[in-house]
mmCIF file of C-alpha atoms in Angstrom:
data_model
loop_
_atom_site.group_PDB
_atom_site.id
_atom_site.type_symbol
_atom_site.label_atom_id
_atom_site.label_comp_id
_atom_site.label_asym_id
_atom_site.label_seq_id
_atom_site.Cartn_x
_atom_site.Cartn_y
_atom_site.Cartn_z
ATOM 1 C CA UNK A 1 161.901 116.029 98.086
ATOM 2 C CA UNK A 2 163.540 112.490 98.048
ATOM 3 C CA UNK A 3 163.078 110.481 94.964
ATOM 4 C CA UNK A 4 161.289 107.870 97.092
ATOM 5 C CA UNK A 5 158.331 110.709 97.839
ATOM 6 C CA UNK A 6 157.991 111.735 94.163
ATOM 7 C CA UNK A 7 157.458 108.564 93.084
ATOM 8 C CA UNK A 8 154.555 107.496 95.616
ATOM 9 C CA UNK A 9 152.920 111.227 94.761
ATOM 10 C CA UNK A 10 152.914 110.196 91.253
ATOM 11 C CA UNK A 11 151.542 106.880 91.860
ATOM 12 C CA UNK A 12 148.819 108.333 93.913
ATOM 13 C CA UNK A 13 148.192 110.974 91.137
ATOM 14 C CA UNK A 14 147.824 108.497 88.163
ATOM 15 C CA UNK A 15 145.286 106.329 90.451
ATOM 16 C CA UNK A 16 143.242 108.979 90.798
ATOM 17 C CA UNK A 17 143.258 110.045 87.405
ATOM 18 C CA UNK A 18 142.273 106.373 86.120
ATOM 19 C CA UNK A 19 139.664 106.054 88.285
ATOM 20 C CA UNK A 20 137.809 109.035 88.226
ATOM 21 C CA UNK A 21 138.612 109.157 84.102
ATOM 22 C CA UNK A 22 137.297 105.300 84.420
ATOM 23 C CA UNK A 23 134.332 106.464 86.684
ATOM 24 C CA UNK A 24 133.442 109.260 84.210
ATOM 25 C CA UNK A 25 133.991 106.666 81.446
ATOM 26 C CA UNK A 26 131.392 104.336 82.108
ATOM 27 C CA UNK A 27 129.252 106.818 82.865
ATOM 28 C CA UNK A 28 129.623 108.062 79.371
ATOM 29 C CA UNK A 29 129.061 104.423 77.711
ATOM 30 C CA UNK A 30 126.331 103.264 80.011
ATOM 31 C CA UNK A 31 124.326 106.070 81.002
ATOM 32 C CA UNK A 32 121.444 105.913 82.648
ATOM 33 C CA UNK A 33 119.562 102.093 81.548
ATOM 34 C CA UNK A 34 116.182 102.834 82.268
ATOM 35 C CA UNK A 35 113.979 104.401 80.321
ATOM 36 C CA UNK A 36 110.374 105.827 80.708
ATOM 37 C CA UNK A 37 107.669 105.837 78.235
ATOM 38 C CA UNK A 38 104.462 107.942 78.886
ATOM 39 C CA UNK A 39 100.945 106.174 78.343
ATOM 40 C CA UNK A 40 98.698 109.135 79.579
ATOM 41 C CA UNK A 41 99.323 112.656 80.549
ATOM 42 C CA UNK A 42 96.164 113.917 82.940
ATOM 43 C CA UNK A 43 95.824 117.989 83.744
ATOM 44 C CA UNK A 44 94.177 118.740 86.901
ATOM 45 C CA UNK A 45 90.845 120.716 86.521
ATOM 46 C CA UNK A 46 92.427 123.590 87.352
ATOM 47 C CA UNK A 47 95.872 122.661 85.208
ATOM 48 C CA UNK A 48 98.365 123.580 88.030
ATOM 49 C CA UNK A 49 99.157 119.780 88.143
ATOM 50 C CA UNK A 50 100.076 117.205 86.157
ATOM 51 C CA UNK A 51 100.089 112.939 86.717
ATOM 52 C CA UNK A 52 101.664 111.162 84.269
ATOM 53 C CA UNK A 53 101.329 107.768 84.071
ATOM 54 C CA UNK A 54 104.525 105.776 82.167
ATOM 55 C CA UNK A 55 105.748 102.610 81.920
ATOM 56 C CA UNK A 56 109.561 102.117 83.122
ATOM 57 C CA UNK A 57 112.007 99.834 82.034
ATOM 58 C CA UNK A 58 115.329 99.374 83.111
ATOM 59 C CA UNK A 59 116.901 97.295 80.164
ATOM 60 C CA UNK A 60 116.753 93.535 78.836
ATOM 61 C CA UNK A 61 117.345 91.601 82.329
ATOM 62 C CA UNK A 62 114.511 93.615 84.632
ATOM 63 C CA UNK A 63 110.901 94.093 83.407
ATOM 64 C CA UNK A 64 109.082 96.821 83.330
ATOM 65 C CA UNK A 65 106.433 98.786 86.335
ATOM 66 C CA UNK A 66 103.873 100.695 85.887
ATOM 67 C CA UNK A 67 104.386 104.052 87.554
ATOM 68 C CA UNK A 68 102.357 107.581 88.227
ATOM 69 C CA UNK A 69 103.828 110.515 88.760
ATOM 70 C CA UNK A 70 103.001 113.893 90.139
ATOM 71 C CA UNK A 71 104.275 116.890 89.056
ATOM 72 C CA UNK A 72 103.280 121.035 89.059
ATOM 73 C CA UNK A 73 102.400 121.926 85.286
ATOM 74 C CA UNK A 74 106.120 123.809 84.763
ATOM 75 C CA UNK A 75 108.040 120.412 86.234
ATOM 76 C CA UNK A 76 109.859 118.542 83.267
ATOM 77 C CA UNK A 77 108.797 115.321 83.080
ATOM 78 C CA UNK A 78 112.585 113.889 84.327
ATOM 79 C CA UNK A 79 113.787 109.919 83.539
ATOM 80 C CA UNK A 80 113.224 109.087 86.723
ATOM 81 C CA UNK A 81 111.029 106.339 88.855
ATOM 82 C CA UNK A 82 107.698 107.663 89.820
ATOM 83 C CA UNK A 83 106.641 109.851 93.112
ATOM 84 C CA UNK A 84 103.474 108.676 94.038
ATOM 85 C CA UNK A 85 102.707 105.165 93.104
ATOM 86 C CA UNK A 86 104.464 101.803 90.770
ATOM 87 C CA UNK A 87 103.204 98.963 90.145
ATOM 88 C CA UNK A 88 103.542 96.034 88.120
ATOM 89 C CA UNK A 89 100.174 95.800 86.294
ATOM 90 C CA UNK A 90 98.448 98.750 84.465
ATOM 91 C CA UNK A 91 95.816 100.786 86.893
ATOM 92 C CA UNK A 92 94.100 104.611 86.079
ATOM 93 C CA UNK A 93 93.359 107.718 87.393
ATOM 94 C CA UNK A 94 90.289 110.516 87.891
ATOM 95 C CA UNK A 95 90.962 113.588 89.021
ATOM 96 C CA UNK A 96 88.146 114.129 91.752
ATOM 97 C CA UNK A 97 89.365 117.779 92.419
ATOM 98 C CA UNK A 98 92.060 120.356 92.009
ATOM 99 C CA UNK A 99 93.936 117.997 95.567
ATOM 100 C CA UNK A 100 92.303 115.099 94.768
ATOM 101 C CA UNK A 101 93.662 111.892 92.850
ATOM 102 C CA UNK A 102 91.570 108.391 93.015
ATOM 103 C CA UNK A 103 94.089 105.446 91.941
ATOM 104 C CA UNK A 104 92.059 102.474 90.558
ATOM 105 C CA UNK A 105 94.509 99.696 90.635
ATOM 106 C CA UNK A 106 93.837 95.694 90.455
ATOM 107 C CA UNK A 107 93.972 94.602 94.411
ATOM 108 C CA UNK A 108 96.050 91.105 93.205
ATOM 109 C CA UNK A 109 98.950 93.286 91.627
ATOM 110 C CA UNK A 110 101.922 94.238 93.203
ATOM 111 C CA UNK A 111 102.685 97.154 94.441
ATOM 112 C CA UNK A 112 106.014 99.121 95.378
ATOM 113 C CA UNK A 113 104.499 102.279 96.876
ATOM 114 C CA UNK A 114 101.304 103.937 97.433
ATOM 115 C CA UNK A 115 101.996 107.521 98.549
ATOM 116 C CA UNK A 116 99.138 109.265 100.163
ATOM 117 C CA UNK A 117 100.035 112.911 99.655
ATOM 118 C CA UNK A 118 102.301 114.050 97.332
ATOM 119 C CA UNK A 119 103.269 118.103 96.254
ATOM 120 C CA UNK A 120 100.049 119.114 98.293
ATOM 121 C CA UNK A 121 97.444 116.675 96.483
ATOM 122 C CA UNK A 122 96.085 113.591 98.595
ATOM 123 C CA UNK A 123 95.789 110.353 96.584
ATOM 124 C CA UNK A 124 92.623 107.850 97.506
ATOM 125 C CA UNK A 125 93.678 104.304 96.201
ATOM 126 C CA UNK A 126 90.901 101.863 94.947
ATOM 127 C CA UNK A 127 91.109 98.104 94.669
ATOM 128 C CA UNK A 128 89.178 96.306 92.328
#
């Protein structure tokens, strides 16, 4: 190998290194931002399912949604946005059956999704 080659390979090798060392770095000091923080946890009548309703922040410059989230009754509860519906004002939930979720949410708010099915259950929203 000329001296010319094993100097560009090295190159190449440290710039990789520093950036996925910087990429893993940042990572490491920043993390994840946004943080959820549960304000009802509602069973279905038959307890196979779960919606969770949390609030979700994402630090000092963003504000914070409402969100509802689906999940089977051995999911963990992850730190992440929610599956079936976010908005930005508070709204609740009745279970009407075992696949059946009503969403009563304030018609002026904003909204950011409004799933209709989600893991097998259908979701009915209601304005008010």
């Amino acid at each position: 190998m000329t001296k010319r080659f094993k100097t560009i390979l090295l190159t190449i090798t440290i710039i990789l290194f520093v950036v996925i060392a910087g990429n893993y770095l940042l990572d490491f000091v920043f993390g994840d931002m946004c943080g959820n923080d549960i304000k009802q946890k509602v069973p279905s009548p038959n307890g196979e399912n779960v919606a969770y309703i949390f609030e979700r922040s994402c630090g000092a410059t963003t504000g914070f949604s409402t969100q509802l989230s689906i999940l089977a009754k051995d999911d963990d509860f992850q730190n992440e946005s929610g599956n079936t519906f976010r908005s930005d004002e508070n709204f609740s939930i009745e279970w009407l059956d075992e696949k059946k979720l009503k969403v009563i949410y304030d018609k002026s708010s904003e909204t950011y999704e409004m799933d209709k099915k989600v893991s097998g259950i259908k979701i009915e929203y209601v304005g008010k």
